[in-house]
Amino acid sequence: KDYKEPPPAPLFEPGELKSWSFYRAGIAEFMATFLFLYITILTVMGVVKSNSKCSTVGIQGIAWAFGGMIFALVYCTAGISGGHINPAVTFGLFLARKLSLTRALFYMVMQCLGAICGAGVVKGFQKGVYESNGGGANVVASGYSKGDGLGAEIVGTFILVYTVFSATDAKRNARDSHVPTRTRSDNFSPQYFGLDVQLLAPLPIGFAVFLVHLATIPITGTGINPARSLGAAIIYNKDHAWDDHWIFWVGPFIGAALAAIYHQVVIRAIPFKNRS
Amino acid sequence: KDYKEPPPAPLFEPGELKSWSFYRAGIAEFMATFLFLYITILTVMGVVKSNSKCSTVGIQGIAWAFGGMIFALVYCTAGISGGHINPAVTFGLFLARKLSLTRALFYMVMQCLGAICGAGVVKGFQKGVYESNGGGANVVASGYSKGDGLGAEIVGTFILVYTVFSATDAKRNARDSHVPTRTRSDNFSPQYFGLDVQLLAPLPIGFAVFLVHLATIPITGTGINPARSLGAAIIYNKDHAWDDHWIFWVGPFIGAALAAIYHQVVIRAIPFKNRS
Amino acid sequence: KDYKEPPPAPLFEPGELKSWSFYRAGIAEFMATFLFLYITILTVMGVVKSNSKCSTVGIQGIAWAFGGMIFALVYCTAGISGGHINPAVTFGLFLARKLSLTRALFYMVMQCLGAICGAGVVKGFQKGVYESNGGGANVVASGYSKGDGLGAEIVGTFILVYTVFSATDAKRNARDSHVPTRTRSDNFSPQYFGLDVQLLAPLPIGFAVFLVHLATIPITGTGINPARSLGAAIIYNKDHAWDDHWIFWVGPFIGAALAAIYHQVVIRAIPFKNRS
Amino acid sequence: KDYKEPPPAPLFEPGELKSWSFYRAGIAEFMATFLFLYITILTVMGVVKSNSKCSTVGIQGIAWAFGGMIFALVYCTAGISGGHINPAVTFGLFLARKLSLTRALFYMVMQCLGAICGAGVVKGFQKGVYESNGGGANVVASGYSKGDGLGAEIVGTFILVYTVFSATDAKRNARDSHVPTRTRSDNFSPQYFGLDVQLLAPLPIGFAVFLVHLATIPITGTGINPARSLGAAIIYNKDHAWDDHWIFWVGPFIGAALAAIYHQVVIRAIPFKNRS
């Protein structure tokens, strides 16, 4: 047995509030979510404002923007903050006790602030275009019920958070690496932040986001990230966007919780193991 | 010689029926095939229901959905069940004696159940749209004979299963890793489940699925996965879909068998070696 | 200095004619080129026969088919034959003395045979459609001179073969691996076949093929692979295709030679080093 | 602590002017930027000259050409020159003292020369088409102010250079590799050139370029690379292109400087550490 289950994170860990790496992680989450909204909402605007989708990067290009940004940003910030960039991911990892409640709340606030700023910069480019084209806000498309939208958000977030758990599983990492896990004697413990610093994990995580967008853009525009939905809604700020907004918090959080339960109970069978 | 051919799996292995990991593997196959059908058939529906393919992710987007889901799901479930997600893959690996007959049949049943549920959820979103647009079921397109469809399924599945064998070859793994294979003293033996836990294998496997879709969507809609074809056919359930349905079982199984023979006889020359 | 330049391959190596691995490598090249033409020409047919490119995978989908197949096939056959799948690659590696003349000629014959069979199977699906849509054969598009076509083939093949050399450089491999190169005491020597068994090399090589197609499909349909051009031309077999055919042999061979010279003389400075 | 911060590069290092590897690095930067402009501008021409974008690789194909070439070229030249292929990247790495001023200026000159030659070859194919379709030169699109264009260039280059820093971080490399960094006793020191020879770094870097193009092609055509903008402007050489040209030098250099500051000050906290 060449791996060791990391102990569950405490709910409150006063020590981390005194370390620079805690605040740095929050800044990294802010910056990543800012850049995420900037690129993705700008891509959405470029597509929706054009009459002929053929002369734009198209709906598929929008899906690449969301998935590709998550790939690049998880790659860049995994070693700093764990690379969540999404309150639903933070929530799922918190349920699995991979990070403290303090850290989880701090991350979520920073993600939402970053998302609002990112969408705001996009609006700054062309205010009229932004407002007349929906502002990239998530709404349930006509022809679908609110239940459809909620279901799409639940399953979509399940796929994302399940991929995060699978790709960053400590047991798997030990197995994959073909070398004994090095003893971590420094006080930087990547597992603690939720995402192990794993070489290839960002690729399936980014692909999961891309794939959910391919499937559910016609239904809800695809949220699966409450910070992304909140940022666009606040900057767009019309009734239309706020009516369905609860779906993009309730759906992702339910999906993330189901993924955490599935991974911890079914795949890892943690409740049935003796604690060491 | 720094690798060791794993011994062939027994046809029946009573021991595995008593282990939780056997049932967990089946659940993982069910879940993966469920998510596979959910995302892919939902993407197909989004494209076919629109008059202008330009305002959707397009046929290329459909190909990405199929290939990308296989990439992400193989990555996530390789360590749990081997990540087959396809009865043809299970059949090919069974012929190469990589898993027991019991396990192979259990996997196939779980894959088919997962596929039916996945297609069912998609139908639940928009029943009318689903039924008037073919339900994502595989049929031979007009202009092609049934022989064309069968041929396309055989060669397509050959490419997929040949990639699975090449990418997960135990000999290759030892060679690639540049470090001596670690002695596997635990009772988890990944090769046994068909797919070694290999870092990059999911990428060419997913790409193989993507590429076969690029080429053969105009011919059959691309099956190369009997569970995917069965799930869509059962939920769509019209004569049209059932008429050609045998092609999507016979073709993939012949293709998988040819790939198993090609890899074991030509590439590995196993019949000509002395058993140690 | 933790790597060792492999000695140049002899022109004729009688020993390899007696080994099964030599013939197996030829079979693998045949099979890979067969599958390469099958998928790519079938994708081309699906796009060109449709009036509206929007309801197909599009020209970009064609580029993905060519690049993606090279990625998957190099990944699968690198350990068996070096994964050339292209007489121009074989020629470039032969000039750098990475394989014997006997092996180079054998590979080229097998590649051309595989390509002819692959294109033939595509024609078998819909003979009329195949013949009325150009059969996937490479010709210089109207508006471009033969010199343009030749230039596009030279630079395109340069990019491909330069990527092959860079990605499989023995010096680089030693440097990248961060562990001492293991002593190869078995009689399998991957460098000898031209492509080292390197984990990530297939990805940039496949991308190079994809990118050259993005740029030069409007000029020549993109050859950069004489076997691919020959296979389509023989099966299509109309004057139109044969008129420009020399371009798709002369161009790729010049490009491959330039890439071999650039890598060996400029990058590796081999002529200026003392031989050990 | 298993990594060591490399010491800052001196401003002038007379020794490197006498080494072949210095000039070879410049040639590699020239060649890479030449091939980069050749493929990307040729792809742009193929798309813009067609009335129906549907029968081309589309705007998304242009984004793939830019991002994919950076991926392939960084992979191929990282071990030779660090794989900058972009004066803004060179500038950012110079500010972080990863290479000498002499080397930085030499790289920038070679990059610009390569870009001019690459765009020139594209013009040689179809001079009339080139001149009547904007020549791939970067300009601020109508509907956007010069400030919008400058902002888009700043944030876009920030994303690229931030990804370069994150992906090639020496601290991260040590952590990721799971083996002690090998003592570099040879006089080749990859960190010195700016980009460590890291296995996966080219992928997020290429993706960053792809993503910025998805978002900002509608605004400026996307520069984020002064050599690319200069090469196209010089070969196109019309007032229209020169009017906005300063934006594509000032924007990228500001963006690169901000990324260098963000990474060195916020992420690495270098100013607050004691020098050893």
PDB file of N, CA and C in Angstrom, chain C residues 202-251:
ATOM      1  N   PRO C 202       3.867  11.793 -30.268  1.00  0.00           N
ATOM      2  CA  PRO C 202       2.791  11.753 -31.261  1.00  0.00           C
ATOM      3  C   PRO C 202       1.914  12.996 -31.289  1.00  0.00           C
ATOM      4  N   LEU C 203       1.809  13.705 -30.174  1.00  0.00           N
ATOM      5  CA  LEU C 203       0.907  14.853 -30.124  1.00  0.00           C
ATOM      6  C   LEU C 203       1.396  16.007 -31.007  1.00  0.00           C
ATOM      7  N   PRO C 204       2.636  16.509 -30.838  1.00  0.00           N
ATOM      8  CA  PRO C 204       3.072  17.554 -31.765  1.00  0.00           C
ATOM      9  C   PRO C 204       3.141  17.083 -33.210  1.00  0.00           C
ATOM     10  N   ILE C 205       3.465  15.820 -33.444  1.00  0.00           N
ATOM     11  CA  ILE C 205       3.530  15.328 -34.832  1.00  0.00           C
ATOM     12  C   ILE C 205       2.138  15.367 -35.455  1.00  0.00           C
ATOM     13  N   GLY C 206       1.132  14.879 -34.728  1.00  0.00           N
ATOM     14  CA  GLY C 206      -0.226  14.933 -35.247  1.00  0.00           C
ATOM     15  C   GLY C 206      -0.690  16.368 -35.448  1.00  0.00           C
ATOM     16  N   PHE C 207      -0.328  17.244 -34.510  1.00  0.00           N
ATOM     17  CA  PHE C 207      -0.713  18.647 -34.635  1.00  0.00           C
ATOM     18  C   PHE C 207      -0.061  19.290 -35.860  1.00  0.00           C
ATOM     19  N   ALA C 208       1.182  18.933 -36.137  1.00  0.00           N
ATOM     20  CA  ALA C 208       1.853  19.500 -37.316  1.00  0.00           C
ATOM     21  C   ALA C 208       1.069  19.148 -38.575  1.00  0.00           C
ATOM     22  N   VAL C 209       0.610  17.901 -38.672  1.00  0.00           N
ATOM     23  CA  VAL C 209      -0.165  17.490 -39.849  1.00  0.00           C
ATOM     24  C   VAL C 209      -1.480  18.270 -39.916  1.00  0.00           C
ATOM     25  N   PHE C 210      -2.147  18.410 -38.782  1.00  0.00           N
ATOM     26  CA  PHE C 210      -3.392  19.174 -38.708  1.00  0.00           C
ATOM     27  C   PHE C 210      -3.178  20.608 -39.190  1.00  0.00           C
ATOM     28  N   LEU C 211      -2.109  21.241 -38.716  1.00  0.00           N
ATOM     29  CA  LEU C 211      -1.878  22.652 -39.006  1.00  0.00           C
ATOM     30  C   LEU C 211      -1.547  22.886 -40.469  1.00  0.00           C
ATOM     31  N   VAL C 212      -0.740  21.989 -41.040  1.00  0.00           N
ATOM     32  CA  VAL C 212      -0.413  22.153 -42.461  1.00  0.00           C
ATOM     33  C   VAL C 212      -1.685  22.003 -43.294  1.00  0.00           C
ATOM     34  N   HIS C 213      -2.590  21.122 -42.849  1.00  0.00           N
ATOM     35  CA  HIS C 213      -3.851  20.991 -43.584  1.00  0.00           C
ATOM     36  C   HIS C 213      -4.707  22.263 -43.467  1.00  0.00           C
ATOM     37  N   LEU C 214      -4.778  22.843 -42.277  1.00  0.00           N
ATOM     38  CA  LEU C 214      -5.533  24.094 -42.124  1.00  0.00           C
ATOM     39  C   LEU C 214      -5.070  25.124 -43.148  1.00  0.00           C
ATOM     40  N   ALA C 215      -3.745  25.184 -43.368  1.00  0.00           N
ATOM     41  CA  ALA C 215      -3.196  26.256 -44.205  1.00  0.00           C
ATOM     42  C   ALA C 215      -3.241  25.929 -45.687  1.00  0.00           C
ATOM     43  N   THR C 216      -2.990  24.670 -46.069  1.00  0.00           N
ATOM     44  CA  THR C 216      -2.766  24.416 -47.495  1.00  0.00           C
ATOM     45  C   THR C 216      -3.844  23.572 -48.177  1.00  0.00           C
ATOM     46  N   ILE C 217      -4.919  23.207 -47.479  1.00  0.00           N
ATOM     47  CA  ILE C 217      -6.019  22.541 -48.185  1.00  0.00           C
ATOM     48  C   ILE C 217      -6.516  23.415 -49.348  1.00  0.00           C
ATOM     49  N   PRO C 218      -6.619  24.741 -49.194  1.00  0.00           N
ATOM     50  CA  PRO C 218      -7.091  25.529 -50.341  1.00  0.00           C
ATOM     51  C   PRO C 218      -6.118  25.550 -51.523  1.00  0.00           C
ATOM     52  N   ILE C 219      -4.855  25.168 -51.319  1.00  0.00           N
ATOM     53  CA  ILE C 219      -3.863  25.252 -52.404  1.00  0.00           C
ATOM     54  C   ILE C 219      -3.741  23.915 -53.142  1.00  0.00           C
ATOM     55  N   THR C 220      -3.474  22.831 -52.412  1.00  0.00           N
ATOM     56  CA  THR C 220      -3.231  21.532 -53.057  1.00  0.00           C
ATOM     57  C   THR C 220      -4.120  20.421 -52.488  1.00  0.00           C
ATOM     58  N   GLY C 221      -4.967  20.730 -51.526  1.00  0.00           N
ATOM     59  CA  GLY C 221      -5.649  19.671 -50.797  1.00  0.00           C
ATOM     60  C   GLY C 221      -4.733  19.049 -49.746  1.00  0.00           C
ATOM     61  N   THR C 222      -3.493  19.491 -49.728  1.00  0.00           N
ATOM     62  CA  THR C 222      -2.447  19.039 -48.796  1.00  0.00           C
ATOM     63  C   THR C 222      -2.063  17.582 -49.005  1.00  0.00           C
ATOM     64  N   GLY C 223      -0.851  17.394 -49.563  1.00  0.00           N
ATOM     65  CA  GLY C 223      -0.296  16.044 -49.662  1.00  0.00           C
ATOM     66  C   GLY C 223       0.604  15.793 -48.470  1.00  0.00           C
ATOM     67  N   ILE C 224       1.845  16.296 -48.556  1.00  0.00           N
ATOM     68  CA  ILE C 224       2.929  16.106 -47.575  1.00  0.00           C
ATOM     69  C   ILE C 224       3.081  14.645 -47.202  1.00  0.00           C
ATOM     70  N   ASN C 225       2.554  13.750 -48.032  1.00  0.00           N
ATOM     71  CA  ASN C 225       2.645  12.310 -47.796  1.00  0.00           C
ATOM     72  C   ASN C 225       2.445  11.616 -49.140  1.00  0.00           C
ATOM     73  N   PRO C 226       3.544  11.238 -49.814  1.00  0.00           N
ATOM     74  CA  PRO C 226       3.412  10.680 -51.169  1.00  0.00           C
ATOM     75  C   PRO C 226       2.542   9.418 -51.221  1.00  0.00           C
ATOM     76  N   ALA C 227       2.531   8.617 -50.152  1.00  0.00           N
ATOM     77  CA  ALA C 227       1.695   7.413 -50.170  1.00  0.00           C
ATOM     78  C   ALA C 227       0.219   7.802 -50.213  1.00  0.00           C
ATOM     79  N   ARG C 228      -0.165   8.799 -49.428  1.00  0.00           N
ATOM     80  CA  ARG C 228      -1.539   9.282 -49.421  1.00  0.00           C
ATOM     81  C   ARG C 228      -1.928   9.806 -50.802  1.00  0.00           C
ATOM     82  N   SER C 229      -1.043  10.575 -51.435  1.00  0.00           N
ATOM     83  CA  SER C 229      -1.345  11.132 -52.750  1.00  0.00           C
ATOM     84  C   SER C 229      -1.412  10.020 -53.794  1.00  0.00           C
ATOM     85  N   LEU C 230      -0.480   9.051 -53.728  1.00  0.00           N
ATOM     86  CA  LEU C 230      -0.463   7.964 -54.709  1.00  0.00           C
ATOM     87  C   LEU C 230      -1.711   7.092 -54.584  1.00  0.00           C
ATOM     88  N   GLY C 231      -2.057   6.730 -53.350  1.00  0.00           N
ATOM     89  CA  GLY C 231      -3.221   5.867 -53.148  1.00  0.00           C
ATOM     90  C   GLY C 231      -4.477   6.478 -53.736  1.00  0.00           C
ATOM     91  N   ALA C 232      -4.726   7.757 -53.432  1.00  0.00           N
ATOM     92  CA  ALA C 232      -5.925   8.415 -53.957  1.00  0.00           C
ATOM     93  C   ALA C 232      -5.851   8.545 -55.474  1.00  0.00           C
ATOM     94  N   ALA C 233      -4.659   8.840 -56.017  1.00  0.00           N
ATOM     95  CA  ALA C 233      -4.534   9.030 -57.466  1.00  0.00           C
ATOM     96  C   ALA C 233      -4.779   7.720 -58.207  1.00  0.00           C
ATOM     97  N   ILE C 234      -4.226   6.615 -57.709  1.00  0.00           N
ATOM     98  CA  ILE C 234      -4.400   5.324 -58.394  1.00  0.00           C
ATOM     99  C   ILE C 234      -5.859   4.900 -58.373  1.00  0.00           C
ATOM    100  N   ILE C 235      -6.535   5.074 -57.261  1.00  0.00           N
ATOM    101  CA  ILE C 235      -7.934   4.634 -57.179  1.00  0.00           C
ATOM    102  C   ILE C 235      -8.848   5.574 -57.957  1.00  0.00           C
ATOM    103  N   TYR C 236      -8.537   6.856 -57.950  1.00  0.00           N
ATOM    104  CA  TYR C 236      -9.332   7.825 -58.722  1.00  0.00           C
ATOM    105  C   TYR C 236      -9.022   7.663 -60.203  1.00  0.00           C
ATOM    106  N   ASN C 237      -7.717   7.667 -60.533  1.00  0.00           N
ATOM    107  CA  ASN C 237      -7.207   7.338 -61.869  1.00  0.00           C
ATOM    108  C   ASN C 237      -7.829   8.142 -63.008  1.00  0.00           C
ATOM    109  N   LYS C 238      -7.782   9.449 -62.933  1.00  0.00           N
ATOM    110  CA  LYS C 238      -8.180  10.283 -64.057  1.00  0.00           C
ATOM    111  C   LYS C 238      -7.017  11.224 -64.384  1.00  0.00           C
ATOM    112  N   ASP C 239      -6.946  11.641 -65.629  1.00  0.00           N
ATOM    113  CA  ASP C 239      -5.827  12.485 -66.073  1.00  0.00           C
ATOM    114  C   ASP C 239      -5.570  13.651 -65.131  1.00  0.00           C
ATOM    115  N   HIS C 240      -6.661  14.290 -64.764  1.00  0.00           N
ATOM    116  CA  HIS C 240      -6.623  15.428 -63.884  1.00  0.00           C
ATOM    117  C   HIS C 240      -5.709  15.180 -62.668  1.00  0.00           C
ATOM    118  N   ALA C 241      -5.874  14.019 -62.032  1.00  0.00           N
ATOM    119  CA  ALA C 241      -5.109  13.725 -60.828  1.00  0.00           C
ATOM    120  C   ALA C 241      -3.650  13.432 -61.160  1.00  0.00           C
ATOM    121  N   TRP C 242      -3.405  12.804 -62.329  1.00  0.00           N
ATOM    122  CA  TRP C 242      -2.028  12.407 -62.649  1.00  0.00           C
ATOM    123  C   TRP C 242      -1.181  13.583 -63.108  1.00  0.00           C
ATOM    124  N   ASP C 243      -1.835  14.620 -63.689  1.00  0.00           N
ATOM    125  CA  ASP C 243      -1.067  15.752 -64.228  1.00  0.00           C
ATOM    126  C   ASP C 243      -0.139  16.376 -63.193  1.00  0.00           C
ATOM    127  N   ASP C 244      -0.667  16.566 -61.970  1.00  0.00           N
ATOM    128  CA  ASP C 244       0.128  17.235 -60.938  1.00  0.00           C
ATOM    129  C   ASP C 244       0.830  16.250 -60.014  1.00  0.00           C
ATOM    130  N   HIS C 245       0.731  14.958 -60.308  1.00  0.00           N
ATOM    131  CA  HIS C 245       1.123  13.993 -59.290  1.00  0.00           C
ATOM    132  C   HIS C 245       2.592  14.102 -58.879  1.00  0.00           C
ATOM    133  N   TRP C 246       3.463  14.437 -59.824  1.00  0.00           N
ATOM    134  CA  TRP C 246       4.902  14.531 -59.502  1.00  0.00           C
ATOM    135  C   TRP C 246       5.155  15.519 -58.355  1.00  0.00           C
ATOM    136  N   ILE C 247       4.321  16.565 -58.285  1.00  0.00           N
ATOM    137  CA  ILE C 247       4.501  17.571 -57.222  1.00  0.00           C
ATOM    138  C   ILE C 247       4.443  16.935 -55.840  1.00  0.00           C
ATOM    139  N   PHE C 248       3.602  15.906 -55.694  1.00  0.00           N
ATOM    140  CA  PHE C 248       3.356  15.313 -54.385  1.00  0.00           C
ATOM    141  C   PHE C 248       4.381  14.235 -54.020  1.00  0.00           C
ATOM    142  N   TRP C 249       5.346  14.021 -54.913  1.00  0.00           N
ATOM    143  CA  TRP C 249       6.522  13.220 -54.558  1.00  0.00           C
ATOM    144  C   TRP C 249       7.743  14.131 -54.419  1.00  0.00           C
ATOM    145  N   VAL C 250       7.933  15.015 -55.398  1.00  0.00           N
ATOM    146  CA  VAL C 250       9.125  15.872 -55.388  1.00  0.00           C
ATOM    147  C   VAL C 250       9.071  16.836 -54.205  1.00  0.00           C
ATOM    148  N   GLY C 251       7.907  17.470 -54.001  1.00  0.00           N
ATOM    149  CA  GLY C 251       7.772  18.439 -52.916  1.00  0.00           C
ATOM    150  C   GLY C 251       8.064  17.821 -51.552  1.00  0.00           C
TER     151      GLY C 251
END
